[in-house]
Amino acid sequence: MEDRKNLTRFAWLSIGTAVLTISLKAVAYLLTGSVGLLSDALESGVNLVAAIMALVALTIAAQPPDDQHAYGHAKAEYFSSGAEGTMILFAAVMIAATAVPRLLAPQPLEKVGLGLVVSVTAGLLNLGTALILVRAGKTHNSITLTADAHHLLSDVWTSVGVVVGVGAVALTGWEILDPIIALVVAVQILYSGVKLVRKSMSGLMDTALPAEELAAVTAVLDTYCREKQIEYHALRTRQSASQRFLSVHVQVPGDWTVQQGHTLVEELERDLRQALRPLSILTHLEPIEDPASWEDIALNREA
C-alpha cells in the first residue's frame, strides 16, 4: 500500500507540467493568433484539471481496506480515468468549435517562428512527462497514471499537428491549413478519449482478466487436474485497478482428509500467485463424487 501512496508524486509531476505548458502555449497563441495554438492551449487546460483529478483518485485508491470497503479503494482510479477520457472528448469538441469558424474565415498569422519555438518547447515537456507516466502506469498497473499519460500524449499529438499546420501556413501562405490541421487532431484525440472511457467502464463492470492472464491461471489449474486427479469449475476473475481477484471451486476425492484438501489448495494458490501478481484468491473445496458439487456453477445458486 505504501508503494501505491508513492504514485501521487507522478500526479504532482503531471500538474507541474500542465501549469508550465498552459503558460507556454498561451504565450504562443498571443504571439501568433493561431487558432491551432489556441486549441492546443485549451487542451492543456483540460490536462491540468485531469491531473488534479488523478491526484485525488490516487490518494483515495492508496487507502487501506476498511469496514465499508473490504476490497480496498482501488476502483477510485476508474472514476478518474473515466472522467479524464470524458475531458479528452470535451477537448476535442473545443478544438473543433474554435477551428470551424476560422475554417470559414481564415486569418493571417503573426510572429510564427517565435510562436512555434514556444509551442515545441511545451510539446517536449509534455512528451517527457507522458513517457514517465506510461512507464509508471505499466510498472504499477495504475489505470489513472495510464489515463493521464494518454491524455498528455494526445496533447503531444495536438502540438505536433498544430506546429505542422502553423509551419505550413508560414511556408505556403495557405491560411486555411491552420484550422484544417486542428480539426484532424481533434478527430485523433476523440478516438483516444473513446478508448479510455470504454476501458474505465469495463473496470467498473468487473470485466474478467485479459485473455493472456486468464490463460496463465487456467494453465496452472489444468496442471493440477492432470497431476493431482482433481477437477475445478466456477472460475471467476475480475480486476480492480492494480489488484486482481479470482475465485474457483476445487473438487477433490471425497475420502481425502481436511488436511489433504487444505494442503492442496494452499499449494495451488501459491502457484497461482507466482503466475500472476498481485492476485487475491478465494477457493471453495468440494468432494468430486457429490452431485451437489456440480450444481453451484451459476453465480447465484438457487435454493
Tab-separated table of C-alpha atoms in Angstrom:
chain	number	residue	atom	x	y	z
A	1	MET	CA	0.000	0.000	0.000
A	2	GLU	CA	2.892	2.330	0.695
A	3	ASP	CA	4.004	1.784	-2.895
A	4	ARG	CA	0.576	2.972	-4.099
A	5	LYS	CA	0.845	6.096	-1.957
A	6	ASN	CA	4.100	6.979	-3.687
A	7	LEU	CA	2.263	7.148	-7.018
A	8	THR	CA	0.937	10.596	-6.121
A	9	ARG	CA	4.358	12.033	-6.954
A	10	PHE	CA	3.635	11.257	-10.615
A	11	ALA	CA	0.360	13.169	-10.370
A	12	TRP	CA	2.257	16.163	-8.962
A	13	LEU	CA	4.676	15.908	-11.888
A	14	SER	CA	1.723	15.987	-14.283
A	15	ILE	CA	0.222	19.019	-12.528
A	16	GLY	CA	3.501	20.931	-12.691
A	17	THR	CA	3.925	20.106	-16.368
A	18	ALA	CA	0.358	21.177	-17.150
A	19	VAL	CA	0.797	24.566	-15.471
A	20	LEU	CA	4.029	25.202	-17.371
A	21	THR	CA	2.709	24.091	-20.765
A	22	ILE	CA	-0.501	26.127	-20.407
A	23	SER	CA	1.627	29.216	-19.849
A	24	LEU	CA	3.884	28.473	-22.831
A	25	LYS	CA	1.026	27.672	-25.211
A	26	ALA	CA	-0.919	30.758	-24.165
A	27	VAL	CA	2.150	32.848	-24.992
A	28	ALA	CA	2.451	31.077	-28.363
A	29	TYR	CA	-1.189	31.881	-29.173
A	30	LEU	CA	-0.826	35.531	-28.158
A	31	LEU	CA	2.253	35.837	-30.366
A	32	THR	CA	0.723	34.268	-33.475
A	33	GLY	CA	-3.055	34.488	-33.239
A	34	SER	CA	-3.225	30.868	-34.471
A	35	VAL	CA	-6.476	29.051	-33.723
A	36	GLY	CA	-4.476	25.826	-33.700
A	37	LEU	CA	-2.227	27.119	-30.939
A	38	LEU	CA	-5.275	28.377	-29.039
A	39	SER	CA	-6.821	24.899	-29.263
A	40	ASP	CA	-3.556	23.425	-28.046
A	41	ALA	CA	-3.618	25.740	-25.022
A	42	LEU	CA	-7.240	24.841	-24.278
A	43	GLU	CA	-6.420	21.142	-24.248
A	44	SER	CA	-3.572	21.756	-21.818
A	45	GLY	CA	-6.101	23.450	-19.547
A	46	VAL	CA	-8.078	20.198	-19.553
A	47	ASN	CA	-4.807	18.401	-18.774
A	48	LEU	CA	-4.428	20.436	-15.601
A	49	VAL	CA	-7.916	19.572	-14.375
A	50	ALA	CA	-7.329	15.911	-15.249
A	51	ALA	CA	-4.008	15.839	-13.387
A	52	ILE	CA	-5.680	17.227	-10.264
A	53	MET	CA	-8.378	14.541	-10.529
A	54	ALA	CA	-5.669	11.912	-10.917
A	55	LEU	CA	-4.009	13.136	-7.716
A	56	VAL	CA	-7.297	12.857	-5.817
A	57	ALA	CA	-8.037	9.374	-7.232
A	58	LEU	CA	-4.570	8.023	-6.426
A	59	THR	CA	-4.824	9.386	-2.889
A	60	ILE	CA	-8.164	7.625	-2.364
A	61	ALA	CA	-7.044	4.391	-4.047
A	62	ALA	CA	-3.995	4.169	-1.767
A	63	GLN	CA	-6.159	3.959	1.354
A	64	PRO	CA	-6.175	0.521	3.022
A	65	PRO	CA	-9.343	-1.624	3.186
A	66	ASP	CA	-11.819	-0.736	5.919
A	67	ASP	CA	-15.172	-1.989	7.257
A	68	GLN	CA	-17.109	-0.321	4.447
A	69	HIS	CA	-14.602	-1.162	1.687
A	70	ALA	CA	-13.301	-4.638	2.461
A	71	TYR	CA	-11.773	-4.975	-1.001
A	72	GLY	CA	-9.955	-1.648	-0.805
A	73	HIS	CA	-10.474	1.617	-2.694
A	74	ALA	CA	-8.683	0.830	-5.959
A	75	LYS	CA	-11.785	1.373	-8.103
A	76	ALA	CA	-11.488	5.096	-7.448
A	77	GLU	CA	-8.935	5.040	-10.257
A	78	TYR	CA	-11.626	4.017	-12.755
A	79	PHE	CA	-13.722	7.066	-11.904
A	80	SER	CA	-10.707	9.282	-12.503
A	81	SER	CA	-9.756	7.661	-15.797
A	82	GLY	CA	-13.372	7.737	-16.991
A	83	ALA	CA	-13.630	11.435	-16.181
A	84	GLU	CA	-10.301	12.039	-17.876
A	85	GLY	CA	-11.463	10.247	-21.001
A	86	THR	CA	-14.586	12.390	-20.983
A	87	MET	CA	-12.459	15.524	-20.709
A	88	ILE	CA	-10.388	14.357	-23.673
A	89	LEU	CA	-13.640	14.159	-25.636
A	90	PHE	CA	-14.546	17.633	-24.408
A	91	ALA	CA	-11.142	18.919	-25.517
A	92	ALA	CA	-11.746	17.504	-28.997
A	93	VAL	CA	-15.087	19.306	-29.182
A	94	MET	CA	-13.476	22.563	-28.024
A	95	ILE	CA	-10.786	22.298	-30.680
A	96	ALA	CA	-13.387	21.674	-33.379
A	97	ALA	CA	-15.536	24.552	-32.122
A	98	THR	CA	-12.628	27.005	-32.341
A	99	ALA	CA	-11.366	25.659	-35.680
A	100	VAL	CA	-14.627	25.697	-37.671
A	101	PRO	CA	-15.143	29.494	-37.575
A	102	ARG	CA	-11.531	30.029	-38.665
A	103	LEU	CA	-12.082	27.465	-41.415
A	104	LEU	CA	-14.916	29.615	-42.746
A	105	ALA	CA	-12.973	32.853	-42.351
A	106	PRO	CA	-9.173	32.238	-42.450
A	107	GLN	CA	-6.941	34.889	-40.883
A	108	PRO	CA	-3.211	35.668	-41.274
A	109	LEU	CA	-0.761	34.626	-38.546
A	110	GLU	CA	1.928	36.738	-36.883
A	111	LYS	CA	5.370	36.012	-35.358
A	112	VAL	CA	5.105	32.393	-36.449
A	113	GLY	CA	8.746	31.468	-35.821
A	114	LEU	CA	8.818	32.537	-32.178
A	115	GLY	CA	5.394	31.062	-31.534
A	116	LEU	CA	6.480	27.689	-32.923
A	117	VAL	CA	9.609	27.625	-30.747
A	118	VAL	CA	7.486	28.211	-27.649
A	119	SER	CA	4.933	25.570	-28.712
A	120	VAL	CA	7.604	22.956	-29.480
A	121	THR	CA	9.155	23.525	-26.049
A	122	ALA	CA	5.770	22.909	-24.411
A	123	GLY	CA	5.266	19.785	-26.517
A	124	LEU	CA	8.620	18.341	-25.486
A	125	LEU	CA	7.774	18.911	-21.829
A	126	ASN	CA	4.507	17.033	-22.279
A	127	LEU	CA	6.237	14.210	-24.141
A	128	GLY	CA	8.838	13.716	-21.414
A	129	THR	CA	6.214	13.655	-18.675
A	130	ALA	CA	3.941	11.328	-20.691
A	131	LEU	CA	6.727	8.779	-21.191
A	132	ILE	CA	7.455	8.791	-17.467
A	133	LEU	CA	3.770	8.244	-16.689
A	134	VAL	CA	3.429	5.446	-19.270
A	135	ARG	CA	6.308	3.584	-17.650
A	136	ALA	CA	4.939	4.164	-14.138
A	137	GLY	CA	1.426	3.116	-15.191
A	138	LYS	CA	2.689	-0.194	-16.585
A	139	THR	CA	5.029	-0.845	-13.665
A	140	HIS	CA	2.368	-0.199	-11.011
A	141	ASN	CA	-0.633	-1.300	-13.103
A	142	SER	CA	-2.327	2.049	-12.472
A	143	ILE	CA	-5.129	2.980	-14.877
A	144	THR	CA	-5.066	6.538	-13.515
A	145	LEU	CA	-1.439	7.090	-14.481
A	146	THR	CA	-2.044	5.338	-17.792
A	147	ALA	CA	-5.032	7.594	-18.480
A	148	ASP	CA	-3.041	10.689	-17.583
A	149	ALA	CA	-0.212	9.534	-19.843
A	150	HIS	CA	-2.605	9.007	-22.769
A	151	HIS	CA	-4.082	12.419	-22.145
A	152	LEU	CA	-0.639	14.019	-22.287
A	153	LEU	CA	0.256	12.019	-25.390
A	154	SER	CA	-2.913	13.261	-27.055
A	155	ASP	CA	-1.738	16.769	-26.175
A	156	VAL	CA	1.624	15.974	-27.779
A	157	TRP	CA	-0.166	14.886	-30.960
A	158	THR	CA	-2.131	18.095	-30.841
A	159	SER	CA	1.098	20.079	-30.573
A	160	VAL	CA	2.677	18.172	-33.453
A	161	GLY	CA	-0.333	18.765	-35.667
A	162	VAL	CA	-0.529	22.412	-34.734
A	163	VAL	CA	3.179	23.016	-35.315
A	164	VAL	CA	2.956	21.326	-38.722
A	165	GLY	CA	-0.135	23.320	-39.609
A	166	VAL	CA	1.230	26.665	-38.473
A	167	GLY	CA	4.566	25.952	-40.162
A	168	ALA	CA	2.786	25.041	-43.401
A	169	VAL	CA	0.798	28.267	-43.249
A	170	ALA	CA	4.012	30.259	-42.858
A	171	LEU	CA	5.667	28.477	-45.790
A	172	THR	CA	2.746	28.410	-48.234
A	173	GLY	CA	0.559	31.304	-47.147
A	174	TRP	CA	-2.448	28.945	-47.142
A	175	GLU	CA	-4.157	30.221	-44.008
A	176	ILE	CA	-6.891	27.598	-44.207
A	177	LEU	CA	-4.370	24.883	-43.263
A	178	ASP	CA	-4.330	26.146	-39.663
A	179	PRO	CA	-7.951	25.148	-38.841
A	180	ILE	CA	-7.804	22.020	-41.023
A	181	ILE	CA	-4.882	20.600	-39.034
A	182	ALA	CA	-6.677	21.485	-35.795
A	183	LEU	CA	-9.739	19.507	-36.928
A	184	VAL	CA	-7.623	16.480	-37.899
A	185	VAL	CA	-6.006	16.454	-34.477
A	186	ALA	CA	-9.439	16.789	-32.832
A	187	VAL	CA	-10.540	13.560	-34.542
A	188	GLN	CA	-7.383	11.771	-33.377
A	189	ILE	CA	-7.779	12.677	-29.710
A	190	LEU	CA	-11.515	11.928	-29.914
A	191	TYR	CA	-10.582	8.322	-30.710
A	192	SER	CA	-8.173	8.248	-27.759
A	193	GLY	CA	-10.852	9.551	-25.397
A	194	VAL	CA	-13.411	6.969	-26.513
A	195	LYS	CA	-10.954	4.119	-25.869
A	196	LEU	CA	-10.171	5.429	-22.394
A	197	VAL	CA	-13.839	5.788	-21.419
A	198	ARG	CA	-14.558	2.244	-22.624
A	199	LYS	CA	-11.660	0.842	-20.597
A	200	SER	CA	-12.863	2.628	-17.468
A	201	MET	CA	-16.396	1.314	-17.942
A	202	SER	CA	-15.035	-2.226	-18.296
A	203	GLY	CA	-13.248	-1.893	-14.953
A	204	LEU	CA	-16.359	-0.617	-13.197
A	205	MET	CA	-18.353	-3.508	-14.690
A	206	ASP	CA	-15.978	-6.104	-13.146
A	207	THR	CA	-14.766	-7.367	-16.503
A	208	ALA	CA	-12.768	-10.607	-16.407
A	209	LEU	CA	-8.985	-10.629	-16.568
A	210	PRO	CA	-7.415	-10.219	-20.032
A	211	ALA	CA	-7.159	-13.373	-22.127
A	212	GLU	CA	-3.407	-13.785	-21.640
A	213	GLU	CA	-3.707	-13.515	-17.841
A	214	LEU	CA	-6.675	-15.890	-17.764
A	215	ALA	CA	-4.630	-18.356	-19.823
A	216	ALA	CA	-1.871	-18.244	-17.184
A	217	VAL	CA	-4.442	-19.072	-14.496
A	218	THR	CA	-6.043	-21.953	-16.366
A	219	ALA	CA	-2.605	-23.385	-17.219
A	220	VAL	CA	-1.847	-23.768	-13.502
A	221	LEU	CA	-5.289	-25.228	-12.771
A	222	ASP	CA	-5.091	-27.693	-15.673
A	223	THR	CA	-1.676	-28.870	-14.489
A	224	TYR	CA	-3.118	-29.693	-11.071
A	225	CYS	CA	-6.001	-31.536	-12.695
A	226	ARG	CA	-3.596	-33.784	-14.608
A	227	GLU	CA	-1.130	-34.381	-11.805
A	228	LYS	CA	-3.408	-34.492	-8.726
A	229	GLN	CA	-6.550	-36.068	-10.262
A	230	ILE	CA	-8.786	-33.210	-9.201
A	231	GLU	CA	-11.319	-31.028	-11.015
A	232	TYR	CA	-12.310	-27.378	-10.872
A	233	HIS	CA	-15.171	-25.180	-12.017
A	234	ALA	CA	-16.927	-21.850	-11.331
A	235	LEU	CA	-13.730	-19.960	-12.166
A	236	ARG	CA	-14.420	-16.242	-11.928
A	237	THR	CA	-11.986	-13.352	-12.255
A	238	ARG	CA	-12.088	-9.577	-12.142
A	239	GLN	CA	-9.663	-6.693	-11.812
A	240	SER	CA	-9.790	-3.545	-9.696
A	241	ALA	CA	-7.022	-1.210	-10.910
A	242	SER	CA	-3.790	-2.962	-9.840
A	243	GLN	CA	-5.479	-5.704	-7.799
A	244	ARG	CA	-6.722	-8.933	-9.401
A	245	PHE	CA	-9.381	-11.190	-7.859
A	246	LEU	CA	-10.049	-14.876	-8.544
A	247	SER	CA	-12.484	-17.414	-7.119
A	248	VAL	CA	-12.686	-21.095	-8.041
A	249	HIS	CA	-14.284	-24.308	-6.776
A	250	VAL	CA	-11.772	-27.148	-6.384
A	251	GLN	CA	-13.094	-30.732	-6.357
A	252	VAL	CA	-11.039	-33.428	-4.653
A	253	PRO	CA	-11.681	-37.124	-3.825
A	254	GLY	CA	-14.250	-37.434	-1.041
A	255	ASP	CA	-12.066	-39.747	1.039
A	256	TRP	CA	-9.357	-37.090	1.429
A	257	THR	CA	-8.867	-35.633	4.880
A	258	VAL	CA	-9.486	-31.947	5.526
A	259	GLN	CA	-5.727	-31.552	5.909
A	260	GLN	CA	-5.062	-33.109	2.496
A	261	GLY	CA	-7.535	-30.795	0.812
A	262	HIS	CA	-6.212	-27.778	2.643
A	263	THR	CA	-2.620	-28.595	1.736
A	264	LEU	CA	-3.534	-28.939	-1.940
A	265	VAL	CA	-5.367	-25.616	-2.206
A	266	GLU	CA	-2.540	-23.865	-0.343
A	267	GLU	CA	-0.085	-25.180	-2.925
A	268	LEU	CA	-2.486	-24.303	-5.736
A	269	GLU	CA	-2.934	-20.729	-4.505
A	270	ARG	CA	0.824	-20.334	-4.131
A	271	ASP	CA	1.408	-21.392	-7.741
A	272	LEU	CA	-1.383	-19.135	-8.984
A	273	ARG	CA	0.160	-16.144	-7.208
A	274	GLN	CA	3.523	-16.955	-8.736
A	275	ALA	CA	1.907	-16.996	-12.194
A	276	LEU	CA	0.096	-13.694	-11.676
A	277	ARG	CA	0.811	-10.879	-9.215
A	278	PRO	CA	-0.890	-9.340	-7.348
A	279	LEU	CA	-3.752	-11.826	-7.061
A	280	SER	CA	-6.372	-12.274	-4.331
A	281	ILE	CA	-7.711	-15.857	-4.375
A	282	LEU	CA	-10.803	-17.457	-2.846
A	283	THR	CA	-11.084	-21.256	-3.191
A	284	HIS	CA	-14.033	-23.469	-2.304
A	285	LEU	CA	-13.236	-27.135	-1.614
A	286	GLU	CA	-15.774	-29.827	-2.647
A	287	PRO	CA	-15.919	-33.651	-2.868
A	288	ILE	CA	-15.740	-34.655	-6.501
A	289	GLU	CA	-18.237	-37.540	-6.074
A	290	ASP	CA	-21.044	-35.416	-4.606
A	291	PRO	CA	-23.608	-34.376	-7.276
A	292	ALA	CA	-24.267	-31.171	-5.339
A	293	SER	CA	-20.701	-30.141	-6.139
A	294	TRP	CA	-21.741	-29.720	-9.767
A	295	GLU	CA	-24.858	-27.682	-9.026
A	296	ASP	CA	-23.156	-24.470	-7.932
A	297	ILE	CA	-21.574	-23.353	-11.189
A	298	ALA	CA	-24.052	-20.500	-11.610
A	299	LEU	CA	-23.207	-17.187	-9.952
A	300	ASN	CA	-26.389	-17.199	-7.875
A	301	ARG	CA	-27.240	-20.730	-6.803
A	302	GLU	CA	-30.957	-21.406	-6.434
A	303	ALA	CA	-32.115	-22.814	-3.097
